[in-house]
Short mmCIF file of C-alpha atoms and ligand atoms in Angstrom, two decimals:
data_model
loop_
_atom_site.label_atom_id
_atom_site.label_comp_id
_atom_site.label_asym_id
_atom_site.label_seq_id
_atom_site.Cartn_x
_atom_site.Cartn_y
_atom_site.Cartn_z
CA MET A 1 -5.12 -37.77 27.92
CA SER A 2 -5.73 -35.95 31.23
CA ASP A 3 -4.39 -32.49 31.90
CA SER A 4 -1.80 -33.66 34.37
CA THR A 5 -0.30 -36.19 31.94
CA THR A 6 -0.12 -33.56 29.19
CA LEU A 7 1.74 -31.31 31.56
CA GLY A 8 4.07 -34.15 32.51
CA VAL A 9 4.83 -34.99 28.88
CA HIS A 10 5.38 -31.30 28.17
CA ALA A 11 7.82 -30.84 31.00
CA ALA A 12 9.67 -34.04 30.11
CA ALA A 13 9.85 -33.01 26.47
CA ALA A 14 11.23 -29.62 27.43
CA VAL A 15 13.93 -31.19 29.59
CA VAL A 16 14.85 -33.67 26.85
CA ALA A 17 14.93 -30.92 24.26
CA LEU A 18 17.24 -28.88 26.46
CA LEU A 19 19.51 -31.85 27.06
CA LEU A 20 19.59 -32.64 23.36
CA LEU A 21 20.34 -29.05 22.53
CA ALA A 22 23.19 -28.98 25.00
CA ALA A 23 24.53 -32.34 23.89
CA CYS A 24 24.44 -31.89 20.14
CA PRO A 25 26.87 -29.44 18.59
CA VAL A 26 25.46 -27.54 15.59
CA THR A 27 26.69 -29.30 12.47
CA ALA A 28 27.47 -27.79 9.09
CA PHE A 29 24.01 -28.45 7.72
CA ALA A 30 22.40 -26.04 10.18
CA ASP A 31 24.71 -23.24 9.06
CA LYS A 32 23.82 -23.46 5.45
CA PRO A 33 20.33 -24.40 4.38
CA ASP A 34 19.81 -25.82 0.90
CA ALA A 35 16.82 -23.56 0.29
CA THR A 36 14.65 -21.01 2.02
CA LEU A 37 10.90 -21.09 2.34
CA GLY A 38 9.13 -17.73 2.46
CA VAL A 39 6.08 -17.91 4.73
CA VAL A 40 3.29 -15.36 4.30
CA TYR A 41 0.46 -15.11 6.81
CA ALA A 42 -2.87 -13.66 5.73
CA GLU A 43 -3.78 -12.82 9.32
CA GLY A 44 -1.00 -10.24 9.42
CA ARG A 45 1.75 -12.15 11.29
CA ARG A 46 5.17 -11.05 10.05
CA THR A 47 6.42 -12.72 6.88
CA GLU A 48 9.34 -15.02 7.69
CA ASP A 49 12.07 -17.08 6.07
CA VAL A 50 12.43 -20.70 7.12
CA PRO A 51 15.46 -22.88 6.24
CA LEU A 52 14.99 -26.09 4.25
CA TYR A 53 17.45 -28.97 3.91
CA ARG A 54 18.07 -31.88 1.56
CA LEU A 55 18.76 -34.83 3.85
CA GLU A 56 18.23 -37.86 1.65
CA ARG A 57 20.91 -38.97 -0.69
CA GLY A 58 19.50 -39.41 -4.20
CA SER A 59 16.37 -37.37 -3.43
CA GLU A 60 15.56 -33.73 -4.10
CA GLU A 61 12.99 -33.72 -1.30
CA LEU A 62 13.33 -30.72 1.01
CA TYR A 63 12.93 -31.08 4.77
CA ILE A 64 11.58 -28.59 7.26
CA SER A 65 12.23 -28.71 10.99
CA SER A 66 9.32 -29.75 13.21
CA PHE A 67 10.03 -26.66 15.35
CA ASP A 68 9.25 -24.49 12.33
CA ILE A 69 6.14 -26.52 11.46
CA ALA A 70 4.89 -26.18 15.03
CA ARG A 71 5.37 -22.41 15.02
CA ILE A 72 3.94 -21.83 11.52
CA PHE A 73 0.83 -23.96 12.06
CA LYS A 74 0.46 -23.21 15.78
CA ALA A 75 0.80 -26.89 16.55
CA THR A 76 1.13 -28.49 19.96
CA LYS A 77 4.14 -30.82 20.04
CA TYR A 78 4.76 -34.04 21.99
CA TRP A 79 8.14 -35.70 21.60
CA SER A 80 9.00 -39.06 23.05
CA PRO A 81 12.75 -39.70 22.73
CA GLU A 82 12.54 -43.32 23.96
CA SER A 83 10.09 -44.38 21.25
CA ARG A 84 11.46 -41.82 18.76
CA LYS A 85 7.97 -40.63 18.06
CA LEU A 86 6.67 -37.11 17.53
CA VAL A 87 3.05 -36.02 17.72
CA LEU A 88 1.86 -32.73 16.25
CA ARG A 89 -1.63 -31.55 17.07
CA ILE A 90 -2.87 -29.11 14.41
CA ASP A 91 -6.47 -27.88 14.55
CA SER A 92 -8.17 -30.91 16.11
CA ARG A 93 -6.11 -33.54 14.28
CA ARG A 94 -3.21 -35.59 15.54
CA TYR A 95 -0.22 -36.39 13.30
CA LEU A 96 2.14 -39.11 14.55
CA PHE A 97 5.65 -39.43 13.08
CA THR A 98 8.21 -42.15 13.80
CA ILE A 99 11.87 -41.35 13.10
CA ASP A 100 13.42 -43.19 10.15
CA THR A 101 10.07 -44.42 8.81
CA ARG A 102 7.92 -43.09 5.99
CA VAL A 103 4.70 -43.46 7.93
CA VAL A 104 2.54 -40.60 9.23
CA VAL A 105 -0.51 -41.65 11.19
CA VAL A 106 -3.26 -39.07 10.84
CA ASP A 107 -5.63 -39.68 13.77
CA GLU A 108 -5.95 -43.44 13.21
CA GLU A 109 -5.20 -43.53 9.48
CA PRO A 110 -1.63 -44.36 8.34
CA MET A 111 -0.22 -42.60 5.28
CA LEU A 112 3.03 -43.19 3.40
CA LEU A 113 5.50 -40.43 2.45
CA ARG A 114 8.05 -40.72 -0.38
CA VAL A 115 11.00 -40.28 2.01
CA PRO A 116 11.43 -41.05 5.71
CA ILE A 117 11.18 -38.69 8.68
CA ARG A 118 14.72 -37.93 9.91
CA TYR A 119 16.34 -36.65 13.05
CA ALA A 120 19.14 -34.12 12.73
CA ASP A 121 20.70 -31.48 14.96
CA GLY A 122 18.26 -31.95 17.80
CA SER A 123 15.22 -31.63 15.62
CA VAL A 124 12.77 -33.95 13.96
CA MET A 125 12.94 -33.14 10.24
CA VAL A 126 9.77 -33.55 8.19
CA PRO A 127 9.67 -33.68 4.38
CA LEU A 128 7.89 -30.71 2.78
CA GLU A 129 5.66 -33.25 1.08
CA PHE A 130 3.89 -33.63 4.46
CA VAL A 131 2.69 -29.99 4.19
CA THR A 132 1.37 -30.31 0.63
CA GLU A 133 0.03 -33.86 0.62
CA VAL A 134 -1.08 -34.52 4.18
CA LEU A 135 -1.66 -31.22 5.96
CA THR A 136 -3.11 -29.01 3.21
CA PRO A 137 -6.21 -31.11 2.41
CA ARG A 138 -6.99 -31.47 6.14
CA SER A 139 -6.27 -27.96 7.38
CA ARG A 140 -8.99 -25.60 8.50
CA GLU A 141 -6.94 -22.70 7.11
CA ALA A 142 -6.15 -22.38 3.41
CA ILE A 143 -2.55 -23.45 2.76
CA GLU A 144 -0.90 -22.80 -0.55
CA LEU A 145 2.63 -23.84 -1.44
CA ASP A 146 4.17 -22.36 -4.56
CA GLU A 147 6.79 -25.06 -5.12
CA GLU A 148 8.62 -23.19 -7.84
CA ARG A 149 9.20 -20.02 -5.82
CA LEU A 150 9.08 -21.77 -2.44
CA VAL A 151 6.44 -19.49 -0.97
CA LEU A 152 4.00 -20.84 1.59
CA THR A 153 0.81 -18.81 2.07
CA ILE A 154 -1.36 -19.50 5.08
CA GLY A 155 -4.93 -18.26 5.32
CA SER A 156 -7.23 -16.69 2.74
CA PRO A 157 -5.99 -13.16 2.39
CA ASP A 158 -8.48 -12.03 -0.21
CA TYR A 159 -5.83 -10.67 -2.56
CA ASN A 160 -7.02 -8.40 -5.36
CA ILE A 161 -3.69 -8.32 -7.23
CA THR A 162 -2.94 -11.92 -7.96
CA GLY A 163 -0.50 -12.47 -10.78
CA ILE A 164 2.03 -11.00 -13.19
CA ARG A 165 3.44 -12.17 -16.51
CA PHE A 166 5.48 -10.69 -19.35
CA VAL A 167 4.89 -10.61 -23.09
CA GLU A 168 7.59 -9.47 -25.53
CA ASP A 169 7.35 -8.26 -29.11
CA ASP A 170 9.54 -6.30 -31.54
CA GLU A 171 8.51 -2.87 -30.25
CA GLY A 172 8.58 -3.50 -26.54
CA THR A 173 7.54 -5.51 -23.52
CA ARG A 174 4.24 -5.76 -21.66
CA ALA A 175 3.85 -6.70 -18.02
CA GLU A 176 0.32 -7.89 -17.41
CA MET A 177 -1.05 -7.87 -13.87
CA ASP A 178 -4.23 -9.65 -12.83
CA LEU A 179 -6.52 -7.46 -10.74
CA ALA A 180 -9.94 -8.16 -9.29
CA GLY A 181 -11.67 -5.15 -10.82
CA GLU A 182 -10.54 -1.67 -11.84
CA LEU A 183 -8.62 -0.44 -8.81
CA LEU A 184 -7.46 3.15 -8.69
CA TYR A 185 -3.74 3.56 -9.33
CA HIS A 186 -1.08 6.22 -9.53
CA VAL A 187 2.05 6.06 -11.71
CA ASP A 188 5.24 7.85 -10.70
CA SER A 189 8.08 8.03 -13.24
CA ASP A 190 10.13 10.67 -11.42
CA THR A 191 13.03 8.36 -10.63
CA PRO A 192 14.93 7.46 -13.81
CA GLY A 193 14.94 3.74 -14.45
CA ILE A 194 12.05 3.07 -12.07
CA LEU A 195 8.33 3.07 -12.69
CA ARG A 196 6.45 3.12 -9.40
CA ILE A 197 2.81 2.12 -9.38
CA LYS A 198 0.72 2.65 -6.27
CA ILE A 199 -2.53 0.71 -6.27
CA TYR A 200 -5.06 2.19 -3.87
CA GLY A 201 -6.63 -0.49 -1.70
CA GLY A 202 -4.43 -3.08 -3.40
CA ARG A 203 -3.73 -6.32 -1.54
CA LEU A 204 -0.98 -8.59 -2.79
CA ASN A 205 1.41 -11.26 -1.69
CA PRO A 206 4.79 -9.47 -1.91
CA LEU A 207 6.73 -12.70 -2.29
CA LYS A 208 4.53 -13.87 -5.11
CA MET A 209 4.42 -10.56 -6.99
CA THR A 210 8.13 -9.85 -6.71
CA VAL A 211 10.01 -10.96 -9.82
CA PRO A 212 13.80 -11.05 -9.31
CA GLU A 213 14.52 -11.45 -12.99
CA GLY A 214 12.15 -9.77 -15.39
CA ARG A 215 11.95 -10.19 -19.13
CA GLY A 216 12.49 -7.97 -22.13
CA LEU A 217 12.72 -4.34 -21.02
CA PHE A 218 11.97 -5.17 -17.37
CA ASN A 219 14.98 -5.90 -15.15
CA ARG A 220 12.99 -6.87 -12.08
CA VAL A 221 9.80 -6.11 -10.21
CA ARG A 222 9.54 -5.49 -6.48
CA ALA A 223 6.20 -5.58 -4.68
CA GLU A 224 5.35 -4.04 -1.32
CA GLN A 225 2.23 -4.18 0.80
CA THR A 226 1.42 -1.35 3.20
CA GLU A 227 -1.51 -1.09 5.58
CA PHE A 228 -3.94 0.15 2.93
CA ASP A 229 -2.21 0.17 -0.45
CA ALA A 230 0.08 -1.91 -2.62
CA TYR A 231 3.19 -0.67 -4.43
CA LEU A 232 4.99 -2.16 -7.43
CA PHE A 233 8.43 -0.95 -8.44
CA PHE A 234 9.35 -1.80 -12.01
CA ASP A 235 13.08 -1.59 -12.58
CA VAL A 236 13.48 -1.01 -16.33
CA LYS A 237 16.29 -1.23 -18.87
CA ARG A 238 17.99 1.86 -20.31
CA THR A 239 16.60 1.11 -23.71
CA ALA A 240 13.02 1.61 -22.47
CA ALA A 241 12.09 5.02 -23.86
CA ARG A 242 8.38 5.42 -23.27
CA PHE A 243 5.75 3.79 -21.11
CA LYS A 244 2.03 3.41 -20.85
CA VAL A 245 -0.12 2.04 -18.02
CA GLU A 246 -3.73 1.15 -18.65
CA PHE A 247 -6.51 -1.28 -17.93
CA GLU A 248 -7.34 -3.77 -20.58
CA SER A 249 -10.55 -5.71 -20.35
CA ALA A 250 -10.56 -9.31 -21.42
CA GLY A 251 -13.41 -8.57 -23.81
CA ASP A 252 -16.22 -9.75 -21.58
CA VAL A 253 -17.54 -6.66 -19.81
CA LEU A 254 -19.20 -8.72 -17.14
CA GLU A 255 -15.90 -10.31 -16.23
CA ARG A 256 -14.78 -8.94 -12.87
CA GLU A 257 -11.13 -9.70 -13.51
CA ARG A 258 -9.11 -6.93 -15.13
CA LYS A 259 -5.66 -6.76 -16.61
CA LEU A 260 -3.51 -3.77 -15.74
CA VAL A 261 -0.93 -3.53 -18.48
CA ILE A 262 2.42 -1.79 -18.10
CA TYR A 263 3.83 -1.34 -21.58
CA LEU A 264 7.43 -0.33 -22.23
CA GLU A 265 8.44 0.85 -25.68
CA LYS A 266 11.95 0.33 -26.97
CA GLY A 267 13.94 3.41 -27.94
CA GLU A 268 17.36 3.96 -29.46
CA PRO A 269 20.08 2.38 -27.32
CA PRO A 270 21.85 5.21 -25.45
CA GLU A 271 25.18 6.55 -26.64
CA ILE A 272 28.10 5.20 -24.63
CA PRO A 273 29.11 6.64 -22.24
CA ASP A 274 25.64 7.94 -21.44
CA VAL A 275 26.37 10.52 -18.80
CA ASP A 276 22.87 11.85 -19.09
CA TYR A 277 21.19 8.65 -18.14
CA ALA A 278 20.88 9.40 -14.43
CA GLY A 279 18.68 12.38 -15.19
CA LYS A 280 16.60 10.88 -17.95
CA ARG A 281 12.96 10.09 -17.32
CA MET A 282 10.80 7.87 -19.43
CA LEU A 283 8.07 9.62 -21.33
CA GLU A 284 4.48 8.57 -21.07
CA ILE A 285 2.71 7.44 -24.23
CA LEU A 286 -0.54 9.37 -24.31
CA ASP A 287 -3.53 8.95 -26.54
CA ASP A 288 -4.80 12.06 -28.37
CA GLU A 289 -7.60 12.73 -25.92
CA THR A 290 -5.31 12.58 -22.91
CA ILE A 291 -2.78 14.85 -24.60
CA ARG A 292 -5.40 17.50 -25.13
CA LYS A 293 -6.48 17.27 -21.52
CA GLU A 294 -3.01 17.09 -20.02
CA LYS A 295 -1.44 19.74 -22.20
CA THR A 296 -3.69 22.41 -20.73
CA PRO A 297 -1.15 24.49 -18.84
CA ILE A 298 -1.87 25.20 -15.19
CA ARG A 299 -2.91 28.78 -14.98
CA VAL A 300 -5.40 29.31 -12.16
CA ILE A 301 -5.27 27.87 -8.66
CA ALA A 302 -8.18 28.02 -6.24
CA ILE A 303 -7.15 28.16 -2.59
CA ASP A 304 -9.79 27.39 0.00
CA PRO A 305 -9.03 28.37 3.60
CA GLY A 306 -11.31 26.05 5.60
CA HIS A 307 -14.03 27.30 7.99
CA GLY A 308 -14.44 31.02 8.94
CA GLY A 309 -16.86 33.36 10.73
CA ILE A 310 -18.91 31.53 13.37
CA ASP A 311 -17.28 28.28 12.27
CA ASN A 312 -13.93 28.23 14.12
CA GLY A 313 -12.97 24.77 12.91
CA LYS A 314 -10.72 22.95 15.38
CA VAL A 315 -9.68 24.78 18.53
CA GLY A 316 -6.16 24.22 19.86
CA VAL A 317 -5.17 23.40 23.44
CA THR A 318 -4.25 27.02 24.14
CA GLY A 319 -7.12 28.38 22.08
CA VAL A 320 -5.62 28.77 18.60
CA LEU A 321 -8.45 28.75 16.03
CA GLU A 322 -8.13 26.65 12.90
CA LYS A 323 -9.97 29.20 10.73
CA ASN A 324 -7.25 31.78 11.43
CA VAL A 325 -4.31 29.48 10.71
CA ASN A 326 -5.98 28.34 7.46
CA LEU A 327 -6.45 31.94 6.32
CA GLU A 328 -2.91 33.05 7.24
CA VAL A 329 -1.40 30.16 5.28
CA ALA A 330 -3.74 30.71 2.32
CA LEU A 331 -2.86 34.41 2.00
CA MET A 332 0.86 33.69 2.20
CA LEU A 333 0.46 30.91 -0.36
CA ARG A 334 -1.40 33.21 -2.75
CA ASP A 335 1.43 35.73 -2.75
CA ARG A 336 4.05 33.07 -3.41
CA LEU A 337 2.13 31.31 -6.22
CA VAL A 338 1.59 34.66 -7.94
CA GLY A 339 5.13 35.91 -7.30
CA ASP A 340 7.20 32.75 -7.84
CA LEU A 341 5.23 30.80 -10.43
CA GLY A 342 3.28 33.58 -12.13
CA LEU A 343 -0.02 31.82 -11.50
CA GLU A 344 -3.41 33.35 -11.06
CA VAL A 345 -4.97 32.66 -7.67
CA VAL A 346 -8.56 32.80 -6.58
CA LEU A 347 -9.43 32.56 -2.87
CA THR A 348 -12.76 31.20 -1.63
CA ARG A 349 -12.46 33.66 1.27
CA ASP A 350 -9.92 36.30 2.23
CA THR A 351 -11.62 37.51 5.39
CA ASP A 352 -12.97 35.89 8.53
CA GLU A 353 -16.40 34.94 7.25
CA LEU A 354 -18.41 31.78 6.79
CA ILE A 355 -18.70 30.70 3.15
CA PRO A 356 -21.04 27.76 2.46
CA PHE A 357 -19.50 24.70 0.80
CA ASP A 358 -21.52 25.15 -2.40
CA ARG A 359 -20.39 28.75 -2.73
CA ARG A 360 -16.73 27.72 -2.41
CA VAL A 361 -17.21 25.20 -5.22
CA GLU A 362 -18.98 27.81 -7.35
CA ILE A 363 -16.13 30.29 -6.90
CA ALA A 364 -13.56 27.75 -8.12
CA ASN A 365 -15.70 26.44 -10.98
CA SER A 366 -16.60 29.87 -12.32
CA ALA A 367 -12.94 30.96 -12.22
CA VAL A 368 -12.23 27.80 -14.29
CA ALA A 369 -9.48 26.93 -11.84
CA ASP A 370 -7.07 24.16 -12.85
CA ILE A 371 -6.44 23.00 -9.30
CA PHE A 372 -8.29 23.33 -5.99
CA ILE A 373 -6.50 23.17 -2.65
CA SER A 374 -8.41 23.29 0.61
CA ILE A 375 -6.33 24.21 3.68
CA HIS A 376 -7.17 22.73 7.10
CA CYS A 377 -5.72 21.71 10.45
CA ASN A 378 -6.32 18.37 12.11
CA GLY A 379 -7.33 17.38 15.63
CA TRP A 380 -7.79 14.31 17.77
CA TYR A 381 -8.69 13.34 21.34
CA SER A 382 -5.19 12.25 22.15
CA PRO A 383 -2.61 15.07 22.38
CA SER A 384 0.11 12.79 21.03
CA ALA A 385 -1.52 12.36 17.59
CA GLY A 386 0.27 14.47 14.98
CA GLY A 387 1.51 14.88 11.44
CA VAL A 388 0.55 16.06 7.99
CA GLU A 389 -1.85 14.35 5.58
CA THR A 390 -3.48 15.06 2.23
CA LEU A 391 -6.90 13.86 1.12
CA PHE A 392 -8.74 13.56 -2.16
CA LEU A 393 -12.40 12.85 -2.81
CA ALA A 394 -13.23 9.16 -2.94
CA PRO A 395 -15.22 6.90 -0.64
CA ALA A 396 -13.45 6.49 2.72
CA ARG A 397 -11.84 3.09 3.18
CA THR A 398 -11.14 3.20 6.88
CA GLU A 399 -12.79 4.47 10.05
CA ASN A 400 -10.07 7.10 10.34
CA GLU A 401 -10.74 8.43 6.84
CA ALA A 402 -14.48 8.46 7.54
CA ARG A 403 -13.80 10.33 10.78
CA LEU A 404 -11.76 13.01 8.98
CA ALA A 405 -14.49 13.50 6.39
CA ARG A 406 -17.21 13.64 9.07
CA GLU A 407 -15.33 16.29 11.03
CA GLU A 408 -14.64 18.52 8.05
CA ASN A 409 -18.18 18.05 6.76
CA ALA A 410 -19.66 18.98 10.13
CA SER A 411 -19.19 22.65 9.20
CA ILE A 412 -22.44 22.33 7.33
CA ARG A 413 -24.27 22.75 10.65
CA PHE A 414 -23.27 26.41 10.55
CA GLU A 415 -24.84 26.79 7.12
CA ASN A 416 -28.03 25.07 8.15
CA PRO A 417 -28.57 25.01 11.94
CA ASP A 418 -31.75 22.95 11.62
CA LEU A 419 -29.93 20.03 10.09
CA ASP A 420 -30.22 16.81 12.03
CA PRO A 421 -26.72 15.72 13.17
CA ALA A 422 -27.50 12.23 11.83
CA GLU A 423 -27.86 13.74 8.38
CA VAL A 424 -24.42 15.31 8.71
CA ASP A 425 -23.03 11.84 9.33
CA ASP A 426 -24.89 10.47 6.35
CA LEU A 427 -23.21 13.00 4.10
CA ASP A 428 -20.12 10.88 3.90
CA PHE A 429 -22.20 8.15 2.37
CA ILE A 430 -24.22 10.21 -0.12
CA LEU A 431 -21.33 12.40 -1.23
CA TRP A 432 -19.77 10.15 -3.80
CA ASP A 433 -19.64 12.51 -6.66
CA MET A 434 -19.76 11.80 -10.37
CA VAL A 435 -18.16 15.13 -11.26
CA GLN A 436 -15.06 14.58 -9.12
CA ASN A 437 -14.98 10.96 -10.23
CA GLU A 438 -13.76 12.18 -13.60
CA PHE A 439 -10.71 13.75 -11.93
CA ILE A 440 -10.02 10.99 -9.45
CA ASN A 441 -6.74 9.86 -11.03
CA GLU A 442 -5.45 13.38 -11.34
CA SER A 443 -6.59 14.26 -7.82
CA SER A 444 -4.85 11.27 -6.31
CA GLY A 445 -1.72 12.14 -8.28
CA LEU A 446 -1.90 15.73 -7.09
CA ALA A 447 -2.40 14.51 -3.51
CA GLU A 448 0.71 12.31 -3.78
CA ILE A 449 2.84 15.23 -4.96
CA VAL A 450 1.51 17.70 -2.36
CA GLN A 451 1.93 15.18 0.46
CA LYS A 452 5.48 14.31 -0.59
CA GLU A 453 6.61 17.94 -0.78
CA LEU A 454 4.97 18.84 2.54
CA ALA A 455 6.45 15.80 4.28
CA ASP A 456 9.86 16.81 2.92
CA VAL A 457 9.80 20.33 4.37
CA LEU A 458 7.82 19.82 7.59
CA ASP A 459 9.58 18.08 10.42
CA ILE A 460 6.47 16.20 11.57
CA ARG A 461 5.00 12.75 10.98
CA ASN A 462 4.12 11.85 7.38
CA ARG A 463 0.60 10.40 7.62
CA GLY A 464 0.34 9.81 3.87
CA VAL A 465 -2.42 10.28 1.34
CA LYS A 466 -5.96 9.48 2.44
CA GLN A 467 -9.31 9.50 0.72
CA GLY A 468 -12.67 10.56 2.06
CA GLY A 469 -16.12 11.84 1.17
CA LEU A 470 -15.26 15.50 1.56
CA ARG A 471 -18.17 17.88 1.20
CA VAL A 472 -16.10 20.87 0.09
CA LEU A 473 -14.65 18.95 -2.87
CA LYS A 474 -18.04 17.88 -4.15
CA GLY A 475 -19.00 19.25 -7.56
CA LEU A 476 -15.58 20.72 -8.36
CA ARG A 477 -14.67 20.46 -12.04
CA MET A 478 -10.91 20.17 -11.54
CA PRO A 479 -8.41 18.02 -9.64
CA ALA A 480 -8.82 18.82 -5.95
CA VAL A 481 -7.18 18.00 -2.63
CA LEU A 482 -7.61 18.89 1.02
CA VAL A 483 -4.52 19.32 3.19
CA GLU A 484 -4.52 18.74 6.95
CA LEU A 485 -1.35 20.65 7.87
CA ALA A 486 -0.81 19.44 11.46
CA PHE A 487 -2.74 18.77 14.68
CA LEU A 488 -4.11 21.64 16.79
CA SER A 489 -4.81 19.07 19.52
CA ASN A 490 -1.07 18.39 19.79
CA PRO A 491 0.57 21.13 21.94
CA ARG A 492 3.84 21.05 19.99
CA GLU A 493 2.11 21.23 16.62
CA GLU A 494 -0.34 23.89 17.82
CA GLU A 495 2.63 26.09 18.59
CA LEU A 496 4.22 25.29 15.20
CA LEU A 497 1.02 26.16 13.34
CA THR A 498 1.11 29.72 14.67
CA ARG A 499 4.77 30.23 13.87
CA GLU A 500 5.66 32.15 10.76
CA ASP A 501 8.65 29.94 9.89
CA PHE A 502 6.44 26.83 9.98
CA GLN A 503 3.76 28.48 7.84
CA GLU A 504 6.52 29.60 5.50
CA ARG A 505 7.68 25.98 5.16
CA VAL A 506 4.12 24.84 4.43
CA VAL A 507 3.92 27.42 1.68
CA ARG A 508 7.30 26.41 0.27
CA GLY A 509 6.15 22.76 0.14
CA ILE A 510 2.91 23.54 -1.66
CA VAL A 511 4.62 25.92 -4.12
CA GLU A 512 7.16 23.20 -4.94
CA ALA A 513 4.33 20.70 -5.39
CA MET A 514 2.58 23.06 -7.84
CA ARG A 515 5.82 23.55 -9.74
CA ARG A 516 6.30 19.78 -10.00
CA TYR A 517 2.68 19.18 -10.94
CA GLN A 518 2.88 21.88 -13.62
CA GLU A 519 6.09 20.34 -14.97
CA ALA A 520 4.60 16.85 -15.05
CA HIS A 521 1.76 18.21 -17.13
CA THR A 522 3.75 20.06 -19.71
CA VAL A 523 6.73 17.82 -20.51
CA TYR A 524 4.74 15.27 -22.47
CA THR A 525 5.25 15.34 -26.21
CA ARG A 526 4.49 12.78 -28.82
ZN1 LIG B 1 -10.97 21.90 9.02
#
């Protein structure tokens, strides 16, 4: 077919389609589909819902409109009303349909469907069977139709959270999730009746992992995918008293697949009316070793004001120096932690001087601090970038995380001026630290709490929790986070950072986070 004919057919088809649209009133069937197909695209196109219809008497076969097929599979469409034929071109193949027949001609090869192609409401309607039986085996992209849940997945998304099932027994209910390896996770039980699990670097199909009706002690499960992480919200019954989340290996240590088990234990049914329920949290079931570790009350906090001396850190648009803001906030924070929470505080510096990274770590370790918080300000080339973020030590997953780590690590050039800048860059790679690895779950949990409290009190963008190979956190023997309060490269935030009321809010957020963290670590009893 030459280009000019294609164009001609296109234009004619468009005119016919318009005429048909104008001529045919929308009938009842278009208002109320018989089912809905959820379509998930691995390439990141927005998930969509597509209506399906039952058009054949005596058949359960669901039909999908050829308009939807064309959009979903990026097909080129040719419609010839005189011959009642439709051609879809998908990848390099040609699929020819004739209205009211069961035949699909794929290139030159005819194939027979169970039910005929139909025409309704100005659209050629194709049985779903075409997608599973004809298109799927021939498509360049992976196509997967979950017929039970009616979820169509297009492309190979490389999911690492792939399935969920429930197992009940007399004492409780287990939800078992299939994961490709031991991903880092964080459990939040703060909201009564909900167990929220964040899986760092998790990738899942939200439609597939969402369970509208759970079993046993689970009411339902909702799954969400964000840019970097996956979230699962387990809505649980009132009779669930205690929970436990842990990895269970299938026995074979070489097996890459892992099961993450969420176990709910039955308790006494609540008294009726249970006015207390709204404020009741589930308790975590802890093994003896964890209890010993977690029961250690939080006593000493190490605060680390970033940079100092010849190392100014970031410099604001009007010349505000990061090292000064960091120190002002740290001193204010010390007073409040001592005064309000009765904690002991050790500072890695309380004057304007340069303290090497290793010395900062040594100060916190020798004080046997329970928590380490490093205070910093952010910066970027674009003045519009802004917001607050909290980091913990783990290999960076994105270029932005690597950038943050590189910039904070660059201070090392002041400690050792002969260092090759390339070596500074390499630090991010060699930093992965076995000592901090032991605290990675607690550090990520601490980061979540600090970030949430700061985002609540600061009226700036919430950039979330990040991870990176941070030099200052290396070798610390306690949970540790680094806070980037706001951007000195953003004129509005530079001004905020120097204001006492803003610094006061920062301090209030971190104090509240420490109070919550302390509470979370002392409420557990067996
Ligand atoms: Zn800094």
